[in-house]
């Protein structure tokens, strides 16, 4: 990120909680769940992300094409890219993602990368589960992960 970039902020209410959006003029920096709203200072990318999230929660959108800030490591970037391929209302295990990115045996590292995912919903880490099919954890809160999976089952 450029050191002089202005960071814009918006908030969108969803059925599972408030999401804070932060962006520069060139990329979405984060889409994260927050417990409280703060002051908003929106730009066009914040508005685009708000609209995309509203469409997702209304059942009209199943994928995201937002310009997201790159991950902090090449491993995380590979994990996020693979996670974005998981279809709406489907899940994939941490181990399957590790194998898909050419790092078999790194399921825990995949989980660690996803725990730092700054782009909730757009990088659908809520669709990543344990190999036995149990839901696992979610940086946005385990109850939100269960609610998102239930929402997608109800829409598809």
Short mmCIF file of C-alpha atoms in Angstrom, two decimals:
data_model
loop_
_atom_site.label_atom_id
_atom_site.label_comp_id
_atom_site.label_asym_id
_atom_site.label_seq_id
_atom_site.Cartn_x
_atom_site.Cartn_y
_atom_site.Cartn_z
CA UNK A 1 0.00 0.00 0.00
CA UNK A 2 1.21 3.49 -0.75
CA UNK A 3 2.26 5.37 2.38
CA UNK A 4 0.36 8.51 1.37
CA UNK A 5 -2.86 6.76 0.35
CA UNK A 6 -6.08 8.00 1.88
CA UNK A 7 -8.02 5.23 3.59
CA UNK A 8 -11.76 5.40 3.09
CA UNK A 9 -14.27 3.60 5.30
CA UNK A 10 -17.85 2.41 5.04
CA UNK A 11 -20.12 0.12 7.03
CA UNK A 12 -22.82 -2.21 5.79
CA UNK A 13 -25.40 -3.99 7.92
CA UNK A 14 -25.89 -7.65 7.06
CA UNK A 15 -28.10 -10.40 8.51
CA UNK A 16 -25.05 -11.74 10.37
CA UNK A 17 -23.56 -8.46 11.58
CA UNK A 18 -21.93 -5.20 10.59
CA UNK A 19 -19.09 -5.32 8.07
CA UNK A 20 -16.53 -2.52 7.96
CA UNK A 21 -15.00 -1.82 4.56
CA UNK A 22 -11.69 -0.02 4.21
CA UNK A 23 -10.29 0.98 0.84
CA UNK A 24 -7.87 3.24 -0.97
CA UNK A 25 -8.61 4.63 -4.41
CA UNK A 26 -7.11 1.48 -5.96
CA UNK A 27 -8.01 -1.50 -3.73
CA UNK A 28 -10.23 -2.84 -0.97
CA UNK A 29 -7.98 -3.20 2.07
CA UNK A 30 -10.43 -5.07 4.26
CA UNK A 31 -13.96 -6.38 4.72
CA UNK A 32 -14.27 -7.42 8.36
CA UNK A 33 -17.00 -7.94 10.92
CA UNK A 34 -17.09 -5.32 13.67
CA UNK A 35 -19.20 -4.90 16.78
CA UNK A 36 -19.72 -1.16 16.36
CA UNK A 37 -19.97 1.32 13.52
CA UNK A 38 -17.62 4.26 13.37
CA UNK A 39 -17.51 7.33 11.18
CA UNK A 40 -17.78 6.64 7.46
CA UNK A 41 -15.70 8.36 4.79
CA UNK A 42 -16.65 6.56 1.58
CA UNK A 43 -15.21 6.42 -1.89
CA UNK A 44 -16.36 4.62 -5.05
CA UNK A 45 -14.70 1.33 -4.05
CA UNK A 46 -16.41 1.38 -0.65
CA UNK A 47 -19.74 1.94 -2.41
CA UNK A 48 -19.00 -0.91 -4.85
CA UNK A 49 -18.20 -3.26 -1.95
CA UNK A 50 -21.36 -2.21 -0.06
CA UNK A 51 -23.47 -2.93 -3.13
CA UNK A 52 -21.76 -6.29 -3.73
CA UNK A 53 -22.39 -7.35 -0.11
CA UNK A 54 -26.04 -6.26 -0.30
CA UNK A 55 -26.45 -8.30 -3.50
CA UNK A 56 -24.79 -11.33 -1.85
CA UNK A 57 -27.12 -11.17 1.16
CA UNK A 58 -30.17 -10.69 -1.07
CA UNK A 59 -29.24 -13.86 -2.97
CA UNK A 60 -28.42 -12.05 -6.23
CA UNK A 61 -24.61 -12.45 -6.09
CA UNK A 62 -22.59 -15.62 -5.59
CA UNK A 63 -19.08 -14.41 -6.49
CA UNK A 64 -17.12 -11.20 -5.99
CA UNK A 65 -14.94 -9.30 -8.46
CA UNK A 66 -13.73 -6.53 -6.17
CA UNK A 67 -10.14 -5.23 -6.48
CA UNK A 68 -8.76 -6.69 -3.25
CA UNK A 69 -5.40 -5.70 -1.74
CA UNK A 70 -2.89 -8.52 -2.21
CA UNK A 71 -2.13 -10.83 0.72
CA UNK A 72 0.97 -10.30 2.83
CA UNK A 73 2.68 -13.48 1.56
CA UNK A 74 2.72 -15.54 -1.62
CA UNK A 75 1.44 -18.56 0.36
CA UNK A 76 -1.55 -16.61 1.67
CA UNK A 77 -2.20 -15.24 -1.82
CA UNK A 78 -2.36 -18.82 -3.18
CA UNK A 79 -4.66 -19.88 -0.31
CA UNK A 80 -7.01 -16.92 -0.91
CA UNK A 81 -7.06 -17.49 -4.68
CA UNK A 82 -7.99 -21.16 -4.17
CA UNK A 83 -10.59 -20.27 -1.54
CA UNK A 84 -12.24 -17.85 -3.98
CA UNK A 85 -12.81 -20.82 -6.34
CA UNK A 86 -15.06 -22.66 -3.84
CA UNK A 87 -18.57 -22.42 -5.31
CA UNK A 88 -21.45 -20.82 -3.42
CA UNK A 89 -23.06 -23.35 -1.04
CA UNK A 90 -20.13 -25.76 -1.26
CA UNK A 91 -17.28 -26.40 1.13
CA UNK A 92 -13.69 -27.56 0.87
CA UNK A 93 -11.35 -28.85 3.56
CA UNK A 94 -8.18 -27.14 4.70
CA UNK A 95 -6.23 -30.19 3.46
CA UNK A 96 -7.88 -30.07 0.04
CA UNK A 97 -6.85 -26.43 -0.34
CA UNK A 98 -3.30 -27.33 0.71
CA UNK A 99 -3.17 -30.05 -1.96
CA UNK A 100 -4.72 -27.75 -4.60
CA UNK A 101 -2.01 -25.13 -4.11
CA UNK A 102 0.74 -27.74 -4.27
CA UNK A 103 1.52 -27.84 -0.55
CA UNK A 104 0.12 -31.15 0.71
CA UNK A 105 0.55 -31.48 4.44
CA UNK A 106 0.14 -27.77 5.08
CA UNK A 107 -3.51 -27.83 6.18
CA UNK A 108 -2.63 -26.04 9.44
CA UNK A 109 -0.77 -23.33 7.52
CA UNK A 110 -3.83 -22.93 5.29
CA UNK A 111 -5.92 -22.47 8.44
CA UNK A 112 -3.44 -19.92 9.79
CA UNK A 113 -3.55 -17.96 6.53
CA UNK A 114 -7.35 -18.00 6.48
CA UNK A 115 -7.49 -16.84 10.10
CA UNK A 116 -5.86 -13.63 8.87
CA UNK A 117 -8.12 -13.22 5.81
CA UNK A 118 -8.86 -9.49 5.65
CA UNK A 119 -11.62 -9.89 3.04
CA UNK A 120 -14.51 -11.72 4.73
CA UNK A 121 -17.23 -12.98 2.34
CA UNK A 122 -15.31 -11.85 -0.81
CA UNK A 123 -12.65 -14.47 0.02
CA UNK A 124 -15.17 -17.02 1.31
CA UNK A 125 -13.13 -18.63 4.08
CA UNK A 126 -16.44 -19.52 5.75
CA UNK A 127 -16.65 -22.30 3.12
CA UNK A 128 -13.48 -24.00 4.42
CA UNK A 129 -14.15 -26.82 6.88
CA UNK A 130 -12.37 -29.68 8.61
CA UNK A 131 -11.85 -32.90 6.63
CA UNK A 132 -14.59 -34.61 8.67
CA UNK A 133 -17.04 -31.94 7.51
CA UNK A 134 -17.31 -30.15 10.84
CA UNK A 135 -17.42 -26.39 10.54
CA UNK A 136 -14.24 -25.42 12.36
CA UNK A 137 -13.39 -21.90 13.37
CA UNK A 138 -13.89 -18.52 11.74
CA UNK A 139 -12.09 -15.24 12.38
CA UNK A 140 -15.44 -13.43 12.21
CA UNK A 141 -16.85 -15.73 14.90
CA UNK A 142 -17.87 -19.37 14.72
CA UNK A 143 -21.58 -18.51 14.93
CA UNK A 144 -21.21 -16.23 11.90
CA UNK A 145 -19.57 -19.05 9.92
CA UNK A 146 -22.48 -21.36 10.72
CA UNK A 147 -24.97 -18.61 9.81
CA UNK A 148 -23.22 -17.93 6.48
CA UNK A 149 -23.19 -21.61 5.54
CA UNK A 150 -26.88 -21.92 6.49
CA UNK A 151 -27.68 -18.77 4.50
CA UNK A 152 -25.99 -20.17 1.37
CA UNK A 153 -27.79 -23.52 1.76
CA UNK A 154 -31.09 -21.62 1.91
CA UNK A 155 -30.37 -19.50 -1.17
CA UNK A 156 -28.98 -22.10 -3.57
#
